[in-house]
Amino acid sequence: MYRGASRYAGPDTACLIMAEKDWKECIKNLKGVVLDMCGVLYDSGEGGGTPIPGSVEAVKRIKASDLQLRFCTNETQATREKFVAKLQRMGFDISVSEVFSPAPATVAILKERNLRPHLLVHDDVLPEFDDVEKTDPNCVVVADAADKFSYQNLNDAFRVLIQLEKPVLFSLGRGRYYKETDGLKLDVGVYMKALEYACDVEAEVVGKPAPMFFQSALTDMGIQPQQALMIGDDLVNDVGGAQNFGMRGLQVRTGKYRPSDEKHPTVTADGYVNDLAEAVDIILKHRGQ
Amino acid sequence: MAMRQALKAVLIDLSGTLHIEDTVVPGAKEALDRLRKAPVAVKFVTNTTKECKRALLERLERLGFSIQEREIFTSLTAARGLVEQRGLRPLLLLDDSALDDFTGIVTSDPNAVVVGLAPDHFNYQMLNKAFQLILDGAPLIAVHKARYYKRKDGLALGPGPFVTGLEYATDTKATVVGKPEKTFFLEALRDLDCKPGEAIMIGDDARDDVGGAQNSGLLGILVKTGKYRAGDEDKISPLPHVTCDSFPQAVDYILEHLI
């Protein structure tokens, strides 16, 4: 029952195009798991958010198994340190070195290419850019700035870009929306698209679904894409991004999941599970643990 | 050239064609008078997101043009027409100055989103609200999709980027009602009892005025005033029916060759 209309079919194709009912066949070959955070571990919202039931325990169980575990987030509303501290307060067994987030990755690129950014980012992530030269900007970095996405601030970024001979725009992720406790909210991708259209430029995406981003987590674990499973709530960026890189991708029915995701025209997850706890149950059961 | 059907209507762009800001294009008033004596209907068509018809009319009167309100057709008129036709209750992301054109339209409990240019309303909360409505099935109607425009203090984002962002967020396509859309030109001609092949458009924007009109079955005349830049006439396919120095020459061409 192959449902994908157009999808990655590279090495390990037989496994990648497996039907939902037998994604479990591949579990035995797994060496590592990559988890998205918001919408998988917790739901964001007022007061920092709340853990999704069973997820604290699920992380503990993966760590107690023979699988490696890393976290890949497009979270850019806080520094990595503060973000990890928040999850620790929720009870998660997690450390900064296990978390891959776009801001530190962007800082590395800016330094390597001698770029001076105009930042359209959330105030709470600004400290990540403390060491970056920002006067006389020659590129724009856009991240999920939430309330700071005003017409005025977007226009300021636009004016920096339009006066550059060759506009350079970095987008920290390209998500469409995410779920907060009071509803769905527009994500950075929407504002990236607005600036792309205004300036006729294509943004360089740092974070999921960029292959480089998955690569950095896998390199850290020392494993190959076909040995890794991504679990996320964002069908296109988590699941599709991982699949394009040669990993397998599971979608959880938590966070921003919508039933229509399961009949998406271009991305079909290798499997769908109700939540992280169920995913971990199935994985550990099939590994005999 | 192949002889077409007799010309019944002339559509005329406003800003950049009849006037540039507060200056009338030399000879434009007299040329309009000459055109009005010919057996053709005249309509003024413009992409506007901020100015209601009344404001446009006041400016044209101040500049000395004699024009009736019913002769003006704007992208806001087109948006209102679509809203009425489909019985929609729109969330209006419009500048307050444009709301006049939506008098009498029910906007409570919205089931549609109309995006114009509304710097005061293009904030995170309002865009989230629009997004949620569209995700729940509300149609997205764009007054037009201009990338940016020129303001006294420099360039500023137009409606296009915001429409594009909402399209991306919701995986939908906006219905664009302004120039260069075919529906815009057809709606402008509707009450004139005139087929596209019986009409001609005069404007300074090669893509939106001339290209849009010609893709809709009208003829198009490009004038070298307003936003015209050298070489614009070669940037569209098919090429403009004719390119004239300014509005008066365009009128003379019509009177001489098409009537």
PDB file of N, CA and C in Angstrom, chain A residues 69-159:
ATOM      1  N   LEU A  69      20.514   9.170  20.923  1.00  0.00           N
ATOM      2  CA  LEU A  69      19.411  10.141  20.853  1.00  0.00           C
ATOM      3  C   LEU A  69      19.951  11.555  20.703  1.00  0.00           C
ATOM      4  N   ARG A  70      19.416  12.286  19.733  1.00  0.00           N
ATOM      5  CA  ARG A  70      19.708  13.715  19.599  1.00  0.00           C
ATOM      6  C   ARG A  70      18.386  14.452  19.371  1.00  0.00           C
ATOM      7  N   PHE A  71      18.449  15.751  19.592  1.00  0.00           N
ATOM      8  CA  PHE A  71      17.258  16.584  19.415  1.00  0.00           C
ATOM      9  C   PHE A  71      17.549  17.629  18.337  1.00  0.00           C
ATOM     10  N   CYS A  72      16.647  17.756  17.375  1.00  0.00           N
ATOM     11  CA  CYS A  72      16.786  18.758  16.321  1.00  0.00           C
ATOM     12  C   CYS A  72      15.588  19.677  16.398  1.00  0.00           C
ATOM     13  N   THR A  73      15.832  20.926  16.713  1.00  0.00           N
ATOM     14  CA  THR A  73      14.723  21.858  16.848  1.00  0.00           C
ATOM     15  C   THR A  73      14.924  23.062  15.946  1.00  0.00           C
ATOM     16  N   ASN A  74      13.845  23.635  15.486  1.00  0.00           N
ATOM     17  CA  ASN A  74      13.925  24.918  14.790  1.00  0.00           C
ATOM     18  C   ASN A  74      13.574  26.047  15.750  1.00  0.00           C
ATOM     19  N   GLU A  75      13.599  25.746  17.022  1.00  0.00           N
ATOM     20  CA  GLU A  75      13.272  26.727  18.059  1.00  0.00           C
ATOM     21  C   GLU A  75      14.243  27.905  18.004  1.00  0.00           C
ATOM     22  N   THR A  76      13.706  29.093  17.861  1.00  0.00           N
ATOM     23  CA  THR A  76      14.563  30.279  17.830  1.00  0.00           C
ATOM     24  C   THR A  76      13.985  31.395  18.678  1.00  0.00           C
ATOM     25  N   GLN A  77      13.135  31.041  19.629  1.00  0.00           N
ATOM     26  CA  GLN A  77      12.595  32.085  20.499  1.00  0.00           C
ATOM     27  C   GLN A  77      13.370  32.187  21.802  1.00  0.00           C
ATOM     28  N   ALA A  78      14.451  31.421  21.922  1.00  0.00           N
ATOM     29  CA  ALA A  78      15.279  31.495  23.130  1.00  0.00           C
ATOM     30  C   ALA A  78      16.673  30.996  22.776  1.00  0.00           C
ATOM     31  N   THR A  79      17.651  31.311  23.587  1.00  0.00           N
ATOM     32  CA  THR A  79      18.973  30.723  23.369  1.00  0.00           C
ATOM     33  C   THR A  79      18.871  29.234  23.673  1.00  0.00           C
ATOM     34  N   ARG A  80      19.817  28.479  23.107  1.00  0.00           N
ATOM     35  CA  ARG A  80      19.783  27.034  23.313  1.00  0.00           C
ATOM     36  C   ARG A  80      19.857  26.705  24.806  1.00  0.00           C
ATOM     37  N   GLU A  81      20.692  27.451  25.538  1.00  0.00           N
ATOM     38  CA  GLU A  81      20.861  27.191  26.975  1.00  0.00           C
ATOM     39  C   GLU A  81      19.538  27.372  27.736  1.00  0.00           C
ATOM     40  N   LYS A  82      18.871  28.487  27.459  1.00  0.00           N
ATOM     41  CA  LYS A  82      17.611  28.754  28.173  1.00  0.00           C
ATOM     42  C   LYS A  82      16.531  27.756  27.788  1.00  0.00           C
ATOM     43  N   PHE A  83      16.545  27.396  26.512  1.00  0.00           N
ATOM     44  CA  PHE A  83      15.547  26.465  26.004  1.00  0.00           C
ATOM     45  C   PHE A  83      15.716  25.091  26.674  1.00  0.00           C
ATOM     46  N   VAL A  84      16.958  24.646  26.741  1.00  0.00           N
ATOM     47  CA  VAL A  84      17.229  23.348  27.372  1.00  0.00           C
ATOM     48  C   VAL A  84      16.880  23.396  28.861  1.00  0.00           C
ATOM     49  N   ALA A  85      17.186  24.512  29.500  1.00  0.00           N
ATOM     50  CA  ALA A  85      16.858  24.652  30.928  1.00  0.00           C
ATOM     51  C   ALA A  85      15.350  24.542  31.156  1.00  0.00           C
ATOM     52  N   LYS A  86      14.585  25.122  30.201  1.00  0.00           N
ATOM     53  CA  LYS A  86      13.125  25.053  30.318  1.00  0.00           C
ATOM     54  C   LYS A  86      12.653  23.595  30.261  1.00  0.00           C
ATOM     55  N   LEU A  87      13.242  22.836  29.339  1.00  0.00           N
ATOM     56  CA  LEU A  87      12.830  21.430  29.206  1.00  0.00           C
ATOM     57  C   LEU A  87      13.264  20.615  30.412  1.00  0.00           C
ATOM     58  N   GLN A  88      14.422  20.963  30.963  1.00  0.00           N
ATOM     59  CA  GLN A  88      14.863  20.263  32.174  1.00  0.00           C
ATOM     60  C   GLN A  88      13.879  20.513  33.311  1.00  0.00           C
ATOM     61  N   ARG A  89      13.380  21.764  33.375  1.00  0.00           N
ATOM     62  CA  ARG A  89      12.402  22.078  34.434  1.00  0.00           C
ATOM     63  C   ARG A  89      11.112  21.285  34.247  1.00  0.00           C
ATOM     64  N   MET A  90      10.794  20.981  32.993  1.00  0.00           N
ATOM     65  CA  MET A  90       9.590  20.168  32.739  1.00  0.00           C
ATOM     66  C   MET A  90       9.833  18.708  33.101  1.00  0.00           C
ATOM     67  N   GLY A  91      11.097  18.357  33.382  1.00  0.00           N
ATOM     68  CA  GLY A  91      11.399  16.981  33.784  1.00  0.00           C
ATOM     69  C   GLY A  91      12.159  16.175  32.747  1.00  0.00           C
ATOM     70  N   PHE A  92      12.509  16.785  31.610  1.00  0.00           N
ATOM     71  CA  PHE A  92      13.197  16.026  30.555  1.00  0.00           C
ATOM     72  C   PHE A  92      14.675  15.827  30.882  1.00  0.00           C
ATOM     73  N   ASP A  93      15.159  14.630  30.584  1.00  0.00           N
ATOM     74  CA  ASP A  93      16.580  14.308  30.699  1.00  0.00           C
ATOM     75  C   ASP A  93      17.237  14.747  29.383  1.00  0.00           C
ATOM     76  N   ILE A  94      17.798  15.935  29.385  1.00  0.00           N
ATOM     77  CA  ILE A  94      18.310  16.518  28.141  1.00  0.00           C
ATOM     78  C   ILE A  94      19.447  17.489  28.470  1.00  0.00           C
ATOM     79  N   SER A  95      20.465  17.543  27.603  1.00  0.00           N
ATOM     80  CA  SER A  95      21.552  18.488  27.846  1.00  0.00           C
ATOM     81  C   SER A  95      21.841  19.288  26.583  1.00  0.00           C
ATOM     82  N   VAL A  96      22.490  20.433  26.746  1.00  0.00           N
ATOM     83  CA  VAL A  96      22.725  21.361  25.636  1.00  0.00           C
ATOM     84  C   VAL A  96      23.455  20.678  24.481  1.00  0.00           C
ATOM     85  N   SER A  97      24.420  19.817  24.812  1.00  0.00           N
ATOM     86  CA  SER A  97      25.231  19.206  23.759  1.00  0.00           C
ATOM     87  C   SER A  97      24.433  18.237  22.881  1.00  0.00           C
ATOM     88  N   GLU A  98      23.247  17.833  23.337  1.00  0.00           N
ATOM     89  CA  GLU A  98      22.422  16.911  22.541  1.00  0.00           C
ATOM     90  C   GLU A  98      21.457  17.652  21.608  1.00  0.00           C
ATOM     91  N   VAL A  99      21.431  18.967  21.735  1.00  0.00           N
ATOM     92  CA  VAL A  99      20.415  19.751  21.021  1.00  0.00           C
ATOM     93  C   VAL A  99      21.026  20.521  19.855  1.00  0.00           C
ATOM     94  N   PHE A 100      20.444  20.356  18.661  1.00  0.00           N
ATOM     95  CA  PHE A 100      20.872  21.099  17.484  1.00  0.00           C
ATOM     96  C   PHE A 100      19.808  22.130  17.154  1.00  0.00           C
ATOM     97  N   SER A 101      20.205  23.411  17.161  1.00  0.00           N
ATOM     98  CA  SER A 101      19.245  24.477  16.882  1.00  0.00           C
ATOM     99  C   SER A 101      19.859  25.465  15.892  1.00  0.00           C
ATOM    100  N   PRO A 102      19.024  26.184  15.162  1.00  0.00           N
ATOM    101  CA  PRO A 102      19.512  26.965  14.020  1.00  0.00           C
ATOM    102  C   PRO A 102      20.391  28.169  14.368  1.00  0.00           C
ATOM    103  N   ALA A 103      20.159  28.824  15.506  1.00  0.00           N
ATOM    104  CA  ALA A 103      20.905  30.057  15.767  1.00  0.00           C
ATOM    105  C   ALA A 103      22.420  29.828  15.837  1.00  0.00           C
ATOM    106  N   PRO A 104      22.886  28.864  16.637  1.00  0.00           N
ATOM    107  CA  PRO A 104      24.340  28.627  16.663  1.00  0.00           C
ATOM    108  C   PRO A 104      24.876  28.226  15.280  1.00  0.00           C
ATOM    109  N   ALA A 105      24.090  27.467  14.521  1.00  0.00           N
ATOM    110  CA  ALA A 105      24.519  27.063  13.179  1.00  0.00           C
ATOM    111  C   ALA A 105      24.641  28.284  12.254  1.00  0.00           C
ATOM    112  N   THR A 106      23.726  29.230  12.426  1.00  0.00           N
ATOM    113  CA  THR A 106      23.759  30.441  11.597  1.00  0.00           C
ATOM    114  C   THR A 106      24.962  31.306  11.941  1.00  0.00           C
ATOM    115  N   VAL A 107      25.228  31.438  13.224  1.00  0.00           N
ATOM    116  CA  VAL A 107      26.385  32.238  13.654  1.00  0.00           C
ATOM    117  C   VAL A 107      27.665  31.693  13.011  1.00  0.00           C
ATOM    118  N   ALA A 108      27.776  30.375  12.955  1.00  0.00           N
ATOM    119  CA  ALA A 108      28.957  29.765  12.337  1.00  0.00           C
ATOM    120  C   ALA A 108      29.055  30.149  10.857  1.00  0.00           C
ATOM    121  N   ILE A 109      27.920  30.125  10.165  1.00  0.00           N
ATOM    122  CA  ILE A 109      27.916  30.471   8.729  1.00  0.00           C
ATOM    123  C   ILE A 109      28.267  31.949   8.529  1.00  0.00           C
ATOM    124  N   LEU A 110      27.691  32.816   9.351  1.00  0.00           N
ATOM    125  CA  LEU A 110      27.951  34.260   9.220  1.00  0.00           C
ATOM    126  C   LEU A 110      29.437  34.547   9.389  1.00  0.00           C
ATOM    127  N   LYS A 111      30.035  33.914  10.375  1.00  0.00           N
ATOM    128  CA  LYS A 111      31.451  34.154  10.639  1.00  0.00           C
ATOM    129  C   LYS A 111      32.303  33.632   9.486  1.00  0.00           C
ATOM    130  N   GLU A 112      31.940  32.451   9.006  1.00  0.00           N
ATOM    131  CA  GLU A 112      32.712  31.841   7.926  1.00  0.00           C
ATOM    132  C   GLU A 112      32.665  32.694   6.659  1.00  0.00           C
ATOM    133  N   ARG A 113      31.516  33.322   6.402  1.00  0.00           N
ATOM    134  CA  ARG A 113      31.353  34.084   5.158  1.00  0.00           C
ATOM    135  C   ARG A 113      31.498  35.593   5.359  1.00  0.00           C
ATOM    136  N   ASN A 114      31.958  35.987   6.542  1.00  0.00           N
ATOM    137  CA  ASN A 114      32.165  37.418   6.826  1.00  0.00           C
ATOM    138  C   ASN A 114      30.923  38.253   6.585  1.00  0.00           C
ATOM    139  N   LEU A 115      29.789  37.767   7.013  1.00  0.00           N
ATOM    140  CA  LEU A 115      28.547  38.499   6.807  1.00  0.00           C
ATOM    141  C   LEU A 115      28.132  39.217   8.093  1.00  0.00           C
ATOM    142  N   ARG A 116      27.569  40.422   7.886  1.00  0.00           N
ATOM    143  CA  ARG A 116      27.091  41.231   9.009  1.00  0.00           C
ATOM    144  C   ARG A 116      25.569  41.315   8.912  1.00  0.00           C
ATOM    145  N   PRO A 117      24.872  40.656   9.826  1.00  0.00           N
ATOM    146  CA  PRO A 117      23.421  40.541   9.664  1.00  0.00           C
ATOM    147  C   PRO A 117      22.619  41.722  10.218  1.00  0.00           C
ATOM    148  N   HIS A 118      21.506  42.002   9.525  1.00  0.00           N
ATOM    149  CA  HIS A 118      20.405  42.737  10.142  1.00  0.00           C
ATOM    150  C   HIS A 118      19.504  41.638  10.705  1.00  0.00           C
ATOM    151  N   LEU A 119      19.195  41.708  11.990  1.00  0.00           N
ATOM    152  CA  LEU A 119      18.469  40.617  12.640  1.00  0.00           C
ATOM    153  C   LEU A 119      16.988  40.934  12.794  1.00  0.00           C
ATOM    154  N   LEU A 120      16.151  40.052  12.274  1.00  0.00           N
ATOM    155  CA  LEU A 120      14.719  40.129  12.554  1.00  0.00           C
ATOM    156  C   LEU A 120      14.392  38.846  13.308  1.00  0.00           C
ATOM    157  N   VAL A 121      14.702  38.883  14.605  1.00  0.00           N
ATOM    158  CA  VAL A 121      14.588  37.684  15.438  1.00  0.00           C
ATOM    159  C   VAL A 121      13.952  38.060  16.779  1.00  0.00           C
ATOM    160  N   HIS A 122      13.592  37.051  17.529  1.00  0.00           N
ATOM    161  CA  HIS A 122      13.002  37.253  18.849  1.00  0.00           C
ATOM    162  C   HIS A 122      14.060  37.837  19.800  1.00  0.00           C
ATOM    163  N   ASP A 123      13.646  38.761  20.646  1.00  0.00           N
ATOM    164  CA  ASP A 123      14.589  39.380  21.594  1.00  0.00           C
ATOM    165  C   ASP A 123      15.352  38.321  22.406  1.00  0.00           C
ATOM    166  N   ASP A 124      14.655  37.243  22.771  1.00  0.00           N
ATOM    167  CA  ASP A 124      15.258  36.261  23.666  1.00  0.00           C
ATOM    168  C   ASP A 124      16.348  35.415  23.006  1.00  0.00           C
ATOM    169  N   VAL A 125      16.464  35.489  21.669  1.00  0.00           N
ATOM    170  CA  VAL A 125      17.519  34.711  21.012  1.00  0.00           C
ATOM    171  C   VAL A 125      18.702  35.614  20.639  1.00  0.00           C
ATOM    172  N   LEU A 126      18.535  36.931  20.834  1.00  0.00           N
ATOM    173  CA  LEU A 126      19.592  37.884  20.478  1.00  0.00           C
ATOM    174  C   LEU A 126      20.959  37.549  21.089  1.00  0.00           C
ATOM    175  N   PRO A 127      21.005  37.075  22.355  1.00  0.00           N
ATOM    176  CA  PRO A 127      22.320  36.794  22.944  1.00  0.00           C
ATOM    177  C   PRO A 127      23.160  35.800  22.127  1.00  0.00           C
ATOM    178  N   GLU A 128      22.504  34.909  21.352  1.00  0.00           N
ATOM    179  CA  GLU A 128      23.260  33.968  20.505  1.00  0.00           C
ATOM    180  C   GLU A 128      24.126  34.727  19.497  1.00  0.00           C
ATOM    181  N   PHE A 129      23.712  35.958  19.155  1.00  0.00           N
ATOM    182  CA  PHE A 129      24.397  36.731  18.114  1.00  0.00           C
ATOM    183  C   PHE A 129      25.313  37.810  18.705  1.00  0.00           C
ATOM    184  N   ASP A 130      25.556  37.728  20.014  1.00  0.00           N
ATOM    185  CA  ASP A 130      26.357  38.760  20.687  1.00  0.00           C
ATOM    186  C   ASP A 130      27.723  38.981  20.034  1.00  0.00           C
ATOM    187  N   ASP A 131      28.344  37.901  19.604  1.00  0.00           N
ATOM    188  CA  ASP A 131      29.715  38.009  19.084  1.00  0.00           C
ATOM    189  C   ASP A 131      29.778  38.314  17.589  1.00  0.00           C
ATOM    190  N   VAL A 132      28.642  38.589  16.984  1.00  0.00           N
ATOM    191  CA  VAL A 132      28.617  38.812  15.535  1.00  0.00           C
ATOM    192  C   VAL A 132      28.579  40.312  15.241  1.00  0.00           C
ATOM    193  N   GLU A 133      29.403  40.746  14.290  1.00  0.00           N
ATOM    194  CA  GLU A 133      29.419  42.153  13.881  1.00  0.00           C
ATOM    195  C   GLU A 133      28.114  42.479  13.154  1.00  0.00           C
ATOM    196  N   LYS A 134      27.437  43.542  13.595  1.00  0.00           N
ATOM    197  CA  LYS A 134      26.127  43.812  13.030  1.00  0.00           C
ATOM    198  C   LYS A 134      26.002  45.199  12.391  1.00  0.00           C
ATOM    199  N   THR A 135      27.090  46.010  12.454  1.00  0.00           N
ATOM    200  CA  THR A 135      26.983  47.343  11.836  1.00  0.00           C
ATOM    201  C   THR A 135      27.060  47.218  10.318  1.00  0.00           C
ATOM    202  N   ASP A 136      26.460  48.199   9.621  1.00  0.00           N
ATOM    203  CA  ASP A 136      26.472  48.230   8.157  1.00  0.00           C
ATOM    204  C   ASP A 136      26.123  46.853   7.582  1.00  0.00           C
ATOM    205  N   PRO A 137      24.906  46.372   7.833  1.00  0.00           N
ATOM    206  CA  PRO A 137      24.544  44.992   7.489  1.00  0.00           C
ATOM    207  C   PRO A 137      24.624  44.687   5.998  1.00  0.00           C
ATOM    208  N   ASN A 138      25.067  43.470   5.668  1.00  0.00           N
ATOM    209  CA  ASN A 138      25.079  43.031   4.270  1.00  0.00           C
ATOM    210  C   ASN A 138      24.315  41.720   4.079  1.00  0.00           C
ATOM    211  N   CYS A 139      23.452  41.405   5.037  1.00  0.00           N
ATOM    212  CA  CYS A 139      22.515  40.297   4.870  1.00  0.00           C
ATOM    213  C   CYS A 139      21.419  40.449   5.925  1.00  0.00           C
ATOM    214  N   VAL A 140      20.360  39.653   5.768  1.00  0.00           N
ATOM    215  CA  VAL A 140      19.269  39.666   6.747  1.00  0.00           C
ATOM    216  C   VAL A 140      19.087  38.253   7.287  1.00  0.00           C
ATOM    217  N   VAL A 141      18.934  38.161   8.597  1.00  0.00           N
ATOM    218  CA  VAL A 141      18.611  36.885   9.238  1.00  0.00           C
ATOM    219  C   VAL A 141      17.205  36.996   9.813  1.00  0.00           C
ATOM    220  N   VAL A 142      16.312  36.128   9.352  1.00  0.00           N
ATOM    221  CA  VAL A 142      14.953  36.137   9.891  1.00  0.00           C
ATOM    222  C   VAL A 142      14.719  34.827  10.636  1.00  0.00           C
ATOM    223  N   ALA A 143      14.143  34.972  11.821  1.00  0.00           N
ATOM    224  CA  ALA A 143      13.776  33.797  12.622  1.00  0.00           C
ATOM    225  C   ALA A 143      12.389  34.064  13.189  1.00  0.00           C
ATOM    226  N   ASP A 144      11.837  33.108  13.896  1.00  0.00           N
ATOM    227  CA  ASP A 144      10.495  33.319  14.457  1.00  0.00           C
ATOM    228  C   ASP A 144      10.531  34.453  15.477  1.00  0.00           C
ATOM    229  N   ALA A 145      10.100  35.629  15.041  1.00  0.00           N
ATOM    230  CA  ALA A 145      10.169  36.807  15.897  1.00  0.00           C
ATOM    231  C   ALA A 145       8.845  37.076  16.605  1.00  0.00           C
ATOM    232  N   ALA A 146       7.834  36.252  16.345  1.00  0.00           N
ATOM    233  CA  ALA A 146       6.512  36.367  16.988  1.00  0.00           C
ATOM    234  C   ALA A 146       5.999  37.800  16.966  1.00  0.00           C
ATOM    235  N   ASP A 147       5.770  38.379  18.156  1.00  0.00           N
ATOM    236  CA  ASP A 147       5.192  39.722  18.233  1.00  0.00           C
ATOM    237  C   ASP A 147       6.012  40.778  17.504  1.00  0.00           C
ATOM    238  N   LYS A 148       7.280  40.492  17.298  1.00  0.00           N
ATOM    239  CA  LYS A 148       8.121  41.484  16.612  1.00  0.00           C
ATOM    240  C   LYS A 148       7.904  41.504  15.103  1.00  0.00           C
ATOM    241  N   PHE A 149       7.092  40.587  14.586  1.00  0.00           N
ATOM    242  CA  PHE A 149       6.760  40.612  13.157  1.00  0.00           C
ATOM    243  C   PHE A 149       5.721  41.699  12.889  1.00  0.00           C
ATOM    244  N   SER A 150       6.141  42.952  13.006  1.00  0.00           N
ATOM    245  CA  SER A 150       5.258  44.059  12.676  1.00  0.00           C
ATOM    246  C   SER A 150       5.570  44.504  11.252  1.00  0.00           C
ATOM    247  N   TYR A 151       4.686  45.284  10.679  1.00  0.00           N
ATOM    248  CA  TYR A 151       4.934  45.824   9.342  1.00  0.00           C
ATOM    249  C   TYR A 151       6.237  46.603   9.336  1.00  0.00           C
ATOM    250  N   GLN A 152       6.407  47.429  10.371  1.00  0.00           N
ATOM    251  CA  GLN A 152       7.602  48.273  10.456  1.00  0.00           C
ATOM    252  C   GLN A 152       8.885  47.431  10.469  1.00  0.00           C
ATOM    253  N   ASN A 153       8.919  46.409  11.309  1.00  0.00           N
ATOM    254  CA  ASN A 153      10.133  45.593  11.406  1.00  0.00           C
ATOM    255  C   ASN A 153      10.399  44.798  10.127  1.00  0.00           C
ATOM    256  N   LEU A 154       9.326  44.325   9.503  1.00  0.00           N
ATOM    257  CA  LEU A 154       9.488  43.587   8.255  1.00  0.00           C
ATOM    258  C   LEU A 154       9.982  44.536   7.163  1.00  0.00           C
ATOM    259  N   ASN A 155       9.452  45.749   7.184  1.00  0.00           N
ATOM    260  CA  ASN A 155       9.853  46.757   6.205  1.00  0.00           C
ATOM    261  C   ASN A 155      11.325  47.143   6.386  1.00  0.00           C
ATOM    262  N   ASP A 156      11.769  47.231   7.627  1.00  0.00           N
ATOM    263  CA  ASP A 156      13.190  47.544   7.881  1.00  0.00           C
ATOM    264  C   ASP A 156      14.087  46.463   7.263  1.00  0.00           C
ATOM    265  N   ALA A 157      13.700  45.209   7.455  1.00  0.00           N
ATOM    266  CA  ALA A 157      14.477  44.101   6.879  1.00  0.00           C
ATOM    267  C   ALA A 157      14.444  44.164   5.357  1.00  0.00           C
ATOM    268  N   PHE A 158      13.260  44.453   4.813  1.00  0.00           N
ATOM    269  CA  PHE A 158      13.089  44.582   3.361  1.00  0.00           C
ATOM    270  C   PHE A 158      14.016  45.661   2.788  1.00  0.00           C
ATOM    271  N   ARG A 159      14.090  46.791   3.475  1.00  0.00           N
ATOM    272  CA  ARG A 159      14.911  47.896   2.965  1.00  0.00           C
ATOM    273  C   ARG A 159      16.399  47.556   2.968  1.00  0.00           C
TER     274      ARG A 159
END
